[in-house]
Short mmCIF file of N, CA and C in Angstrom, two decimals:
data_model
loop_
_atom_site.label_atom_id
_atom_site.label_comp_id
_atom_site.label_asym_id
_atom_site.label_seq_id
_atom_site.Cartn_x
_atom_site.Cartn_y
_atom_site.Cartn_z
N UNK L 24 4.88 12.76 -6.59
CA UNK L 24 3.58 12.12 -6.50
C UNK L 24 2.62 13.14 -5.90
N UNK L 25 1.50 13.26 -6.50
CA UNK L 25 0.38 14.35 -6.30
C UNK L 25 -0.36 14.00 -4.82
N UNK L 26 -0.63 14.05 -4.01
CA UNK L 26 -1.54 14.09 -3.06
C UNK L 26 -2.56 14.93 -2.72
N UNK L 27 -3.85 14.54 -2.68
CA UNK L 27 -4.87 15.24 -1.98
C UNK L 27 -4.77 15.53 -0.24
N UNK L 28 -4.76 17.20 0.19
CA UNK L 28 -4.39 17.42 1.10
C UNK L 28 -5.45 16.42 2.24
N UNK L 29 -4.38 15.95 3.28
CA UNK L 29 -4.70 15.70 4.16
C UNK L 29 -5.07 13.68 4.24
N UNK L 30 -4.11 13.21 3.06
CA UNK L 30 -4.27 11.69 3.05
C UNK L 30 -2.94 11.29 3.75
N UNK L 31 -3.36 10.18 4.39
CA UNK L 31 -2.17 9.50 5.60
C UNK L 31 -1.51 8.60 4.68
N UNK L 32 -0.52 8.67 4.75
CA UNK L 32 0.56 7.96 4.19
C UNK L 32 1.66 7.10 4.92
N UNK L 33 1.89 6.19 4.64
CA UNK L 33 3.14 5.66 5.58
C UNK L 33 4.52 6.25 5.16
N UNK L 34 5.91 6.75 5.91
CA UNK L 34 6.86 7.25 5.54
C UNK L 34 7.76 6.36 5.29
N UNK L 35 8.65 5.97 4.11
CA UNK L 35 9.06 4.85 4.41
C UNK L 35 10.20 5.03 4.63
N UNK L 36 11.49 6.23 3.94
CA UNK L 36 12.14 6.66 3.77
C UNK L 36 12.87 8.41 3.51
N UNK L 37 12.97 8.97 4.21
CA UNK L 37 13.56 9.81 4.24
C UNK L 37 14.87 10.15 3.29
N UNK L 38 14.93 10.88 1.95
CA UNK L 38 16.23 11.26 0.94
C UNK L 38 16.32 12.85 1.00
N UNK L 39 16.83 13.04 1.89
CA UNK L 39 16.77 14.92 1.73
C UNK L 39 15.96 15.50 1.92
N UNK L 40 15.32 16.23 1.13
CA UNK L 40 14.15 17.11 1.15
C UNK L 40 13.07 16.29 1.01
N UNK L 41 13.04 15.34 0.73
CA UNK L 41 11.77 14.26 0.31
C UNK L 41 11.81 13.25 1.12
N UNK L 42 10.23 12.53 1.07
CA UNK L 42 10.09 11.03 1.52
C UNK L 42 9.39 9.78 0.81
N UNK L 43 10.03 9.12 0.97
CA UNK L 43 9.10 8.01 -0.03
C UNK L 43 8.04 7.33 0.45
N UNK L 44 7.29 7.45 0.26
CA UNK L 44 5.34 6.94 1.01
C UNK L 44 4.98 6.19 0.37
N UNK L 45 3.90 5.06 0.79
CA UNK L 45 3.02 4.37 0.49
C UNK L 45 1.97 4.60 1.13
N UNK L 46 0.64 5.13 0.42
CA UNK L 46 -0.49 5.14 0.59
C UNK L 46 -1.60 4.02 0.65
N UNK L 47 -2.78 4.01 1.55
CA UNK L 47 -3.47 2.97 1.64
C UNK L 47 -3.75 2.22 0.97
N UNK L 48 -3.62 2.91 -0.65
CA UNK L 48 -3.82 2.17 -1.89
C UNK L 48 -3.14 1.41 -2.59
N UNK L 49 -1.78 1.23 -2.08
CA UNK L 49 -0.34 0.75 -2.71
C UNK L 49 0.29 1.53 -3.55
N UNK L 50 0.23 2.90 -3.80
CA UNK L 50 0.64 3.96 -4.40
C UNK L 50 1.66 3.75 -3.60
N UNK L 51 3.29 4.17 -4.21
CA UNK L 51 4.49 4.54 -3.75
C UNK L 51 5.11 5.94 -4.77
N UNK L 52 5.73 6.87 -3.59
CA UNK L 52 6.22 7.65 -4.47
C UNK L 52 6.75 8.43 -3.73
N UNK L 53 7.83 9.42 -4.51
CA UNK L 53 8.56 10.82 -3.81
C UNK L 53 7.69 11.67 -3.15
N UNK L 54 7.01 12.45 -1.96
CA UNK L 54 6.49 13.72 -1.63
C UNK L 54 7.53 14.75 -1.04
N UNK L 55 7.06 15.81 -0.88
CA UNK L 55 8.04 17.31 -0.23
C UNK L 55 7.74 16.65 1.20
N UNK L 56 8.98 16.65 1.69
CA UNK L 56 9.42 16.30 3.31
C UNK L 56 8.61 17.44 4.18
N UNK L 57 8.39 18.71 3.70
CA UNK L 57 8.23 20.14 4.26
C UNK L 57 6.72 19.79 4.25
N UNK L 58 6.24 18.98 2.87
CA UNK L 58 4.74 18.88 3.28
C UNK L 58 3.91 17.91 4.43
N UNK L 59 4.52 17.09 5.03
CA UNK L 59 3.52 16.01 5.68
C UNK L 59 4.32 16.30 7.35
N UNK L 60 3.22 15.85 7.92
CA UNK L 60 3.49 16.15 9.48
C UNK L 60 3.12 14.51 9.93
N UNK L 61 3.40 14.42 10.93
CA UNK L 61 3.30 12.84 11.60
C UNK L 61 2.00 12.91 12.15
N UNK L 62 1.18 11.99 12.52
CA UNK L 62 -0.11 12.32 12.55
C UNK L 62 -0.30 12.42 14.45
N UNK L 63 -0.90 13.10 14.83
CA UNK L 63 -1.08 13.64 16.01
C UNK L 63 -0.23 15.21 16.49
N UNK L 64 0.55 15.06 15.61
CA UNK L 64 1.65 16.48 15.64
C UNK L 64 1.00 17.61 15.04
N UNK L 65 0.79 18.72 15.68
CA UNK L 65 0.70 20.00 15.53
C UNK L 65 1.98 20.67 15.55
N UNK L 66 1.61 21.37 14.18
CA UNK L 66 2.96 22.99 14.22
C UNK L 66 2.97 23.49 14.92
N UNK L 67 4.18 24.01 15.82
CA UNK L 67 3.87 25.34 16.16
C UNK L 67 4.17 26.48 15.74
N UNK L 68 4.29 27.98 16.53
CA UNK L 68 4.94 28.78 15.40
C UNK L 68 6.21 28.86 15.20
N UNK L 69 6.44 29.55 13.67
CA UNK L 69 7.33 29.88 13.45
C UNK L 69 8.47 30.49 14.03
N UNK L 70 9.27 30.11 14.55
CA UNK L 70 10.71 31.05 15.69
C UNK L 70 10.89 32.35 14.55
N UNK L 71 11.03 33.62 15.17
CA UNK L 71 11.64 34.71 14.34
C UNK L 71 13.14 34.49 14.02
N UNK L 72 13.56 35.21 13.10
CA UNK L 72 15.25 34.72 12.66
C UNK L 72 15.88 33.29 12.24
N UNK L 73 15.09 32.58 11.95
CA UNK L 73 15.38 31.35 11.35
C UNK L 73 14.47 30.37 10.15
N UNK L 74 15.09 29.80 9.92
CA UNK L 74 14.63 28.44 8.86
C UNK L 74 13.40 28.02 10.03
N UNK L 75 12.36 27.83 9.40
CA UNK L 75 11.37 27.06 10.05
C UNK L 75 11.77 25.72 10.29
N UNK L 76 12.01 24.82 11.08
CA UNK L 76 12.28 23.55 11.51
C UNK L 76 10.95 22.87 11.92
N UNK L 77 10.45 21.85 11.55
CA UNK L 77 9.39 20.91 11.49
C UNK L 77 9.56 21.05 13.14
N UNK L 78 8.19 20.52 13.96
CA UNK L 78 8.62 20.65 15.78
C UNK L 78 8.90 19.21 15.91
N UNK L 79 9.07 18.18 15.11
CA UNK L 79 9.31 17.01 15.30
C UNK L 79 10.25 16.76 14.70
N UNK L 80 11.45 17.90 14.89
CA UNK L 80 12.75 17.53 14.38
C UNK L 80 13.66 18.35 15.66
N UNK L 81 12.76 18.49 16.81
CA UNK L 81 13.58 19.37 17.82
C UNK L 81 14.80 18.12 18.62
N UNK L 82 14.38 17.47 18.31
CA UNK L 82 15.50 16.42 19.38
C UNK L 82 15.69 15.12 18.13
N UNK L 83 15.18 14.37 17.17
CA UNK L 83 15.65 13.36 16.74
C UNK L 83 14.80 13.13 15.36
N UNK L 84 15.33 12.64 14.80
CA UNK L 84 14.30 12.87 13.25
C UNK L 84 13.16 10.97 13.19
N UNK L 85 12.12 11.61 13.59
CA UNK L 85 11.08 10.37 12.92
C UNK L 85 11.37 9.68 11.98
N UNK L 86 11.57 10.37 10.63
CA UNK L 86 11.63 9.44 9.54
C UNK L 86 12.93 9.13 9.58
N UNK L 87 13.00 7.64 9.30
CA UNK L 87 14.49 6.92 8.40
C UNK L 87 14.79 7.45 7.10
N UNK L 88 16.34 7.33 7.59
CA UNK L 88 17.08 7.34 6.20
C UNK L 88 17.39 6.26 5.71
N UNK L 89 17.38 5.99 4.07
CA UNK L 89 17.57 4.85 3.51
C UNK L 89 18.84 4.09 4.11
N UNK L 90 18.47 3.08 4.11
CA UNK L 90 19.22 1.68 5.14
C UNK L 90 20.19 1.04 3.66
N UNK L 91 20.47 1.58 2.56
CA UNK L 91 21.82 1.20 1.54
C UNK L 91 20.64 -0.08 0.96
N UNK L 92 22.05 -0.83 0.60
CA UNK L 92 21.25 -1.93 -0.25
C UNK L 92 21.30 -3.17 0.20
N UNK L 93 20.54 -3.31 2.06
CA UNK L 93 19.61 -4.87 2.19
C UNK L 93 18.70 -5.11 1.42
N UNK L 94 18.50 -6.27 0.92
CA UNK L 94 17.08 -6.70 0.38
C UNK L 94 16.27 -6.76 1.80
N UNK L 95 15.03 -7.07 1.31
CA UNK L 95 13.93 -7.22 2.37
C UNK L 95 14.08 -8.28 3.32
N UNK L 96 14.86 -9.44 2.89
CA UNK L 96 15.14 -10.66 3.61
C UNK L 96 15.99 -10.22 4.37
N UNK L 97 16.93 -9.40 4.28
CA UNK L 97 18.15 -9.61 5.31
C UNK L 97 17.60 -8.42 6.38
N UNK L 98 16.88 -7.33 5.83
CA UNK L 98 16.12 -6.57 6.96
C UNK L 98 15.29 -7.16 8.02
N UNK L 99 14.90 -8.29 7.65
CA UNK L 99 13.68 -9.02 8.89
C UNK L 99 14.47 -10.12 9.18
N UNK L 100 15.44 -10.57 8.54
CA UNK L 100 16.64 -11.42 9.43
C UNK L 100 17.77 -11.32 10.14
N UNK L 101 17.87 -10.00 10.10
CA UNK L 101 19.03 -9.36 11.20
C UNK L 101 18.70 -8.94 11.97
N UNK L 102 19.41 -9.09 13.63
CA UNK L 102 19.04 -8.60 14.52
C UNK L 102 19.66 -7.11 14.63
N UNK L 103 19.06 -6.25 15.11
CA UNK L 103 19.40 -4.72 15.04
C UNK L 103 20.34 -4.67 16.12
N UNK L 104 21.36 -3.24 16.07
CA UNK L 104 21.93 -3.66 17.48
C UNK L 104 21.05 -3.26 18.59
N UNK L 105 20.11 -2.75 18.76
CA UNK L 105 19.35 -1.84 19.31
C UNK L 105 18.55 -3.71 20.25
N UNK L 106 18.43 -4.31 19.55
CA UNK L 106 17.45 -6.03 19.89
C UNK L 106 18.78 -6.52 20.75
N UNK L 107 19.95 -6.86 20.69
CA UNK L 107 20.51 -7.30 20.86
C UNK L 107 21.56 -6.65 22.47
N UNK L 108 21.93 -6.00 22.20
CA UNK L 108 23.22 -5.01 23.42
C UNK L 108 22.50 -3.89 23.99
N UNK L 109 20.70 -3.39 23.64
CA UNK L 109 20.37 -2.62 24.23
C UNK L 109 20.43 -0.96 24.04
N UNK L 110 21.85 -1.31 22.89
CA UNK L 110 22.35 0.19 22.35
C UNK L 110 22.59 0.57 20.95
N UNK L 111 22.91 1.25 20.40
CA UNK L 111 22.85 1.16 18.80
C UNK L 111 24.36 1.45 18.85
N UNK L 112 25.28 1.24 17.33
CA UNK L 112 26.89 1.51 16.92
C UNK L 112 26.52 1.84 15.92
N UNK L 113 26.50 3.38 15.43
CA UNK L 113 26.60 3.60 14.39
C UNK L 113 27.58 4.91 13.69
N UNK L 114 28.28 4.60 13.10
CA UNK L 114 29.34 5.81 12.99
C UNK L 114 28.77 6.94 12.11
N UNK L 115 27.75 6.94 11.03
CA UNK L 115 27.30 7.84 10.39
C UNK L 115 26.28 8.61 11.00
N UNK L 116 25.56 8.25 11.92
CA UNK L 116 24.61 8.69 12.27
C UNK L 116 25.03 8.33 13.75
N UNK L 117 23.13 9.05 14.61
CA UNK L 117 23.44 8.85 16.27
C UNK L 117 22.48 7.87 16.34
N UNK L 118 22.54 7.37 17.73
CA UNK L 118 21.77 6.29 18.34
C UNK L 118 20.46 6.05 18.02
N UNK L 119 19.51 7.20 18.21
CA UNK L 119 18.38 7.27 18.27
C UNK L 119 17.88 7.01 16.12
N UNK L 120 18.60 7.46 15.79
CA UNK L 120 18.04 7.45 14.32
C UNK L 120 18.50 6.01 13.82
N UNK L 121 19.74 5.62 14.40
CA UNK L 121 19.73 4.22 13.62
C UNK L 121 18.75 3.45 13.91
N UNK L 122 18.61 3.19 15.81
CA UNK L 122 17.68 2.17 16.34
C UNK L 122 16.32 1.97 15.69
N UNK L 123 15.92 3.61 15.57
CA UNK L 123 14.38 4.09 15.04
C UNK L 123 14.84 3.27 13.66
N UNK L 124 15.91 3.75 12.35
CA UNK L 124 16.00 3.18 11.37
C UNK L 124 15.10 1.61 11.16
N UNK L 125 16.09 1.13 12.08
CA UNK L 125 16.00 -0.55 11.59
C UNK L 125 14.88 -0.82 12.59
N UNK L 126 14.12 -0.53 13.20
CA UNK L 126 12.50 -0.96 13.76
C UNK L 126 11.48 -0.28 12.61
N UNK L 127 11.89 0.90 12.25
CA UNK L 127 10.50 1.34 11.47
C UNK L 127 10.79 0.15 9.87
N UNK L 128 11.64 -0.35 9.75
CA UNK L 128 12.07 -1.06 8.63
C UNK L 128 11.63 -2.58 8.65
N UNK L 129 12.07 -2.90 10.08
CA UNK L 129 10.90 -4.35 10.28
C UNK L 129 9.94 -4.22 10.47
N UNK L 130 9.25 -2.96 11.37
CA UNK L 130 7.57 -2.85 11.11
C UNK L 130 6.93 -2.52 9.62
N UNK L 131 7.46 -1.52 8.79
CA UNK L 131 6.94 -1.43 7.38
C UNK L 131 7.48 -2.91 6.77
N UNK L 132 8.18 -3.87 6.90
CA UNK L 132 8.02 -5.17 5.75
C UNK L 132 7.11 -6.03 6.80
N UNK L 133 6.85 -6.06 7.92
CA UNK L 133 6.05 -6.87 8.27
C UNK L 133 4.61 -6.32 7.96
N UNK L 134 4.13 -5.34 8.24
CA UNK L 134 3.40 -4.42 7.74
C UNK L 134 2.90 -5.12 6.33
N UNK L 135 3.78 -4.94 5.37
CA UNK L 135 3.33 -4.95 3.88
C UNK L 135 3.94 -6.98 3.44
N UNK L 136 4.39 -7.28 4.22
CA UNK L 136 3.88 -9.02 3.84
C UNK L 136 2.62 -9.21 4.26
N UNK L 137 1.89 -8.84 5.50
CA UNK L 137 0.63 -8.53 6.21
C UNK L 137 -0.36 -8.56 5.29
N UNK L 138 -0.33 -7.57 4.49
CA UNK L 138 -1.28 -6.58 3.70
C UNK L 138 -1.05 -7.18 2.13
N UNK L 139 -0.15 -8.58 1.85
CA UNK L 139 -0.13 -8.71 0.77
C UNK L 139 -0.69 -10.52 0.72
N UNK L 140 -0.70 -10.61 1.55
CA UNK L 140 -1.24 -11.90 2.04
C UNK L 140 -3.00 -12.18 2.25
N UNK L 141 -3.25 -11.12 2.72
CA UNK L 141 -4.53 -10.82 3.02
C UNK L 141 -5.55 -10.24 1.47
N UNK L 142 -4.44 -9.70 0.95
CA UNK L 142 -5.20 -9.05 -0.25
C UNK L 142 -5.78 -10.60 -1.49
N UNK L 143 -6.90 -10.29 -1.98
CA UNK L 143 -7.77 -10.98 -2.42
C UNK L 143 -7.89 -10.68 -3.64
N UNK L 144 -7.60 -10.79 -5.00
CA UNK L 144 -8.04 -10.90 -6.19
C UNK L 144 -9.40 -11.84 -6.58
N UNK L 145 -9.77 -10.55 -6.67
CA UNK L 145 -11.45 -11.54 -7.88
C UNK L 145 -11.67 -10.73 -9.15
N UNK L 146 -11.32 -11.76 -9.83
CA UNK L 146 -12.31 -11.62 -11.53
C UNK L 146 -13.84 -11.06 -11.82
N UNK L 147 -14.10 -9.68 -12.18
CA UNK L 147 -15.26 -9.25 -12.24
C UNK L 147 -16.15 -9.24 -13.42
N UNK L 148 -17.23 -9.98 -13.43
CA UNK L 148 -17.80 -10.48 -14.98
C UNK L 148 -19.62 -8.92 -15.26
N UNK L 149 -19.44 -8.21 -16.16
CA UNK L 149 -20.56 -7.66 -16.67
C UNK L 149 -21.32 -8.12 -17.18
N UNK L 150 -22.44 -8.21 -16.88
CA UNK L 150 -23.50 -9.58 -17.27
C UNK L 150 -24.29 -8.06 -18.69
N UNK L 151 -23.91 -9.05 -19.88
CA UNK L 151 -24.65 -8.57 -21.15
C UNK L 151 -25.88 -8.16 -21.61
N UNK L 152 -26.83 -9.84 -21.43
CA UNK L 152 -28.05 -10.21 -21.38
C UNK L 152 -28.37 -10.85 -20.43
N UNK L 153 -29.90 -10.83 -19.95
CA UNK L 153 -30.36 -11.24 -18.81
C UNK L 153 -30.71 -12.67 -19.03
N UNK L 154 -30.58 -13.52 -17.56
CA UNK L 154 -30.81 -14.59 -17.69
C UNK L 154 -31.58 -15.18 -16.80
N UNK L 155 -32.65 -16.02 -16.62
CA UNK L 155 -33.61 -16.84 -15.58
C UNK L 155 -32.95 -17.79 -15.41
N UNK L 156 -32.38 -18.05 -14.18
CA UNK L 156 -31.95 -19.34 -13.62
C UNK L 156 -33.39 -20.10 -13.56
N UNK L 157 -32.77 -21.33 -14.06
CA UNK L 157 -34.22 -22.93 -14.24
C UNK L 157 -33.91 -23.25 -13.16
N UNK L 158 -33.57 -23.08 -12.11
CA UNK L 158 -33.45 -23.92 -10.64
C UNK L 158 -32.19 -24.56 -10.38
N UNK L 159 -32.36 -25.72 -9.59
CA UNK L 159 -30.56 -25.97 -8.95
C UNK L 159 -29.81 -24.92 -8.65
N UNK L 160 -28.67 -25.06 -9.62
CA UNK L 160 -27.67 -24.15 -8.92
C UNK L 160 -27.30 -23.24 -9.93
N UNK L 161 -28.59 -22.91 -10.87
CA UNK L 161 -28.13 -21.79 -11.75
C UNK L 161 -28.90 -20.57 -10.88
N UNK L 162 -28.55 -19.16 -11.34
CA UNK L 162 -29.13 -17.86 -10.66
C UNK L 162 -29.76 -16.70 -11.92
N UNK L 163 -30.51 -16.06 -11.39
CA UNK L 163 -30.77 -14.97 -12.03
C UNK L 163 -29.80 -13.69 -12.13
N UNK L 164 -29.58 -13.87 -13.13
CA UNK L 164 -28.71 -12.07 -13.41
C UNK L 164 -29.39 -11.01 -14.63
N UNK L 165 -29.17 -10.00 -14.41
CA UNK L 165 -29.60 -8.95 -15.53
C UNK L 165 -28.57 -8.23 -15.76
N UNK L 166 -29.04 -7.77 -17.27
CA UNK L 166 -28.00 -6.90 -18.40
C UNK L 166 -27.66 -5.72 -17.20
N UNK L 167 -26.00 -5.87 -17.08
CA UNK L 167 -25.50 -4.48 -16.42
C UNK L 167 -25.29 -5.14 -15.10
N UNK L 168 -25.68 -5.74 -14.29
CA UNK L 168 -25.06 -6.36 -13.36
C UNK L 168 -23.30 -6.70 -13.21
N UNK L 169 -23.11 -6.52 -12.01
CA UNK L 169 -21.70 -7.06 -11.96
C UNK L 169 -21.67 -8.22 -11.04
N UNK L 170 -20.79 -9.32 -11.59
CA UNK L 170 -20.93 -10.47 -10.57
C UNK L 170 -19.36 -10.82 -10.94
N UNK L 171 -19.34 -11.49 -9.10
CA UNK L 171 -18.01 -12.05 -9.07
C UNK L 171 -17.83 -13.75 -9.61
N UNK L 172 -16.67 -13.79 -10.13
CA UNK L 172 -16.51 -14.88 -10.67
C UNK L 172 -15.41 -15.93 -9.83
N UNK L 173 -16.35 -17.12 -9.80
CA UNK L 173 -15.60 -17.78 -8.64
C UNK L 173 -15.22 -18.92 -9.23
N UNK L 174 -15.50 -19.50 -10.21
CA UNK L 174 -15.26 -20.78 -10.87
C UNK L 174 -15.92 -20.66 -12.40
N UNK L 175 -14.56 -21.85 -13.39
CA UNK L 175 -14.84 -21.79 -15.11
C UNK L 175 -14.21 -22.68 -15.14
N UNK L 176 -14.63 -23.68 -14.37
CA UNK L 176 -13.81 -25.20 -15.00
C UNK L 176 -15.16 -26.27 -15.69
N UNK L 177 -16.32 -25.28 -15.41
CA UNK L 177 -17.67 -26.57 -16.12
C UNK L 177 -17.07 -25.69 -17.90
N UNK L 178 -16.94 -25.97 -18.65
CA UNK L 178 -16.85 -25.66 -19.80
C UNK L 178 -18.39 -24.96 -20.39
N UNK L 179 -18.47 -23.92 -21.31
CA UNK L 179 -19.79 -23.03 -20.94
C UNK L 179 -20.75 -22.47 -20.13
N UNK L 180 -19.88 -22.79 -18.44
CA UNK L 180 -20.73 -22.01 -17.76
C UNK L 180 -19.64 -21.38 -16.61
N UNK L 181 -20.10 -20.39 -16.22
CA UNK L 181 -19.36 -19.62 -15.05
C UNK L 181 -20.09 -19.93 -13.28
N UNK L 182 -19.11 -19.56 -12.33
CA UNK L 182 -20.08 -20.26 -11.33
C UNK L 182 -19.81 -18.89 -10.73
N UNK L 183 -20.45 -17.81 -10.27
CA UNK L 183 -20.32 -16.14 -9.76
C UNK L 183 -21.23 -16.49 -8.78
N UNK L 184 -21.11 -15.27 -7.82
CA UNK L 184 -21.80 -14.61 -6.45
C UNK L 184 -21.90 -13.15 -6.97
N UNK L 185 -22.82 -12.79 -6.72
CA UNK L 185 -24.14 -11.55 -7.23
C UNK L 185 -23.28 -10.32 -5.83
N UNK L 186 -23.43 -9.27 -6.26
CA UNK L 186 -23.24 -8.33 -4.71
C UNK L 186 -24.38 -8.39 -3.44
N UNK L 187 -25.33 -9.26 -3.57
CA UNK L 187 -25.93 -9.54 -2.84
C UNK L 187 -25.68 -11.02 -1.76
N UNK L 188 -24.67 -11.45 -2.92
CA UNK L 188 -24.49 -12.46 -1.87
C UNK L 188 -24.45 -14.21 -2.66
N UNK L 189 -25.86 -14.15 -3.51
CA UNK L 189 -26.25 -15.07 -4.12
C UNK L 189 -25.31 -15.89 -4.73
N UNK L 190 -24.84 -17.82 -4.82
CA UNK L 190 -24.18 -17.93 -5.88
C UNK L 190 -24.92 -18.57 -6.66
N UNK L 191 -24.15 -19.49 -8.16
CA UNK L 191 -24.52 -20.25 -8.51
C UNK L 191 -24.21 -20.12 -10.22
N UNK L 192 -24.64 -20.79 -10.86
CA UNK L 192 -23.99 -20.93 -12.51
C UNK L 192 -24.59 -19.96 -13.35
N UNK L 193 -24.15 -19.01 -14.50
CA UNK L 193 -24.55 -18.62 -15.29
C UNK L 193 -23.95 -19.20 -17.03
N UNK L 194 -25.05 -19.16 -18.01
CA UNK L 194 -24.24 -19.64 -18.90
C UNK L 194 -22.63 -18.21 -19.70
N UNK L 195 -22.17 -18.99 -20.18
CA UNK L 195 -20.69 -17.90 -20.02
C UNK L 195 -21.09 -17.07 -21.13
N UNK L 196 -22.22 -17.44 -22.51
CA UNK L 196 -22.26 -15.87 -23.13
C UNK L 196 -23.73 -14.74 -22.68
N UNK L 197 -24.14 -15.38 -21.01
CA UNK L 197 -24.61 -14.31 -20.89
C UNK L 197 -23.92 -13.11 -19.54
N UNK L 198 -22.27 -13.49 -19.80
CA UNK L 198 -21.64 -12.58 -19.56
C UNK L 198 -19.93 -12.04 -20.62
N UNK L 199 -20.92 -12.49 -21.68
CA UNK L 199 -19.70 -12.05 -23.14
C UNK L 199 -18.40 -12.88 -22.82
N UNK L 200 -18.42 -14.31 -22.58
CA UNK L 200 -17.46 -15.45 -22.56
C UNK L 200 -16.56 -14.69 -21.91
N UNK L 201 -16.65 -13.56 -21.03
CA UNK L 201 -15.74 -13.33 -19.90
C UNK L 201 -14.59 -12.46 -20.47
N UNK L 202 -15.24 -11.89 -21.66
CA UNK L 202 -14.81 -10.40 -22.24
C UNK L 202 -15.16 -9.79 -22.28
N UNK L 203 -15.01 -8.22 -21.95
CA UNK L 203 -15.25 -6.70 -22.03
C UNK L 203 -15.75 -6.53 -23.73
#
């Protein structure tokens, strides 16, 4: 997945050399592990005689490694051992990466039920030809306008709010019966 330098991404997963991100936009995808730094972290330099090592890999690795195959339900319904005894048991890995594991795993699904709940779909209508609202609760729109569409249950008319704010009825072919 392409990135423009310097966009924040959430990490979700750690596979090797790579991580799997979601961007503010709901973009998900593979990036180079070597490319993204955690945000407040500065490099430092390079040690002579060695592999460059990220400086936020000197004691415990930030990003998780994939957690196998929970679904999302059993991740926010299990208690970690880390919630529970205070300590983590994990034979593949050490303490610190499992605990981190399964918290950064309930904060990213609480996170993104959050952000999917909140998100808002609206129908956007291009107004064709212009129209004079006669009063009540019809409105003025002009050719090229965009208005949101909030209701189409009166049969031939649409009921939209203007980007200004305004609502009220337009008839539906003076926004092309709500086709492109």
């Amino acid at each position: 997945m392409g990135l423009p330098l310097g966009t924040v991404v959430n990490a979700v997963f750690k596979n090797r050399k790579w991580l799997y991100v979601q961007t503010p936009h709901g973009n998900e995808g593979y990036v180079r592990y070597a490319a993204c730094l955690p945000l407040g972290i500065i490099p430092a330099e390079a040690e002579s005689g060695g592999d460059p090592t990220p400086c936020w890999e000197k004691c415990t690795d930030v990003y998780p490694k994939p957690s196998g195959n929970m679904t999302d339900t059993e991740k926010l319904s299990s208690k970690s051992d880390c919630e529970s005894r205070g300590w983590c048991r994990n034979r593949s890995r050490d303490v610190a990466s499992a605990c981190g594991e399964k918290s950064v795993d309930r904060l990213y699904l609480r996170a993104a039920a959050i952000s999917k709940s909140r998100g808002v779909r609206q129908t956007l209508l291009v107004i064709t030809t212009d129209f004079e609202g006669s009063g009540g609760n019809e409105i003025r729109v002009k050719k090229g306008d965009v208005v949101f569409l909030l209701d189409a249950n009166i049969r031939g008319w649409f009921y939209v709010r203007t980007k200004e704010g305004s609502e009220g009825y337009i008839p539906t072919e003076t926004a092309g019966h709500g086709f492109l």
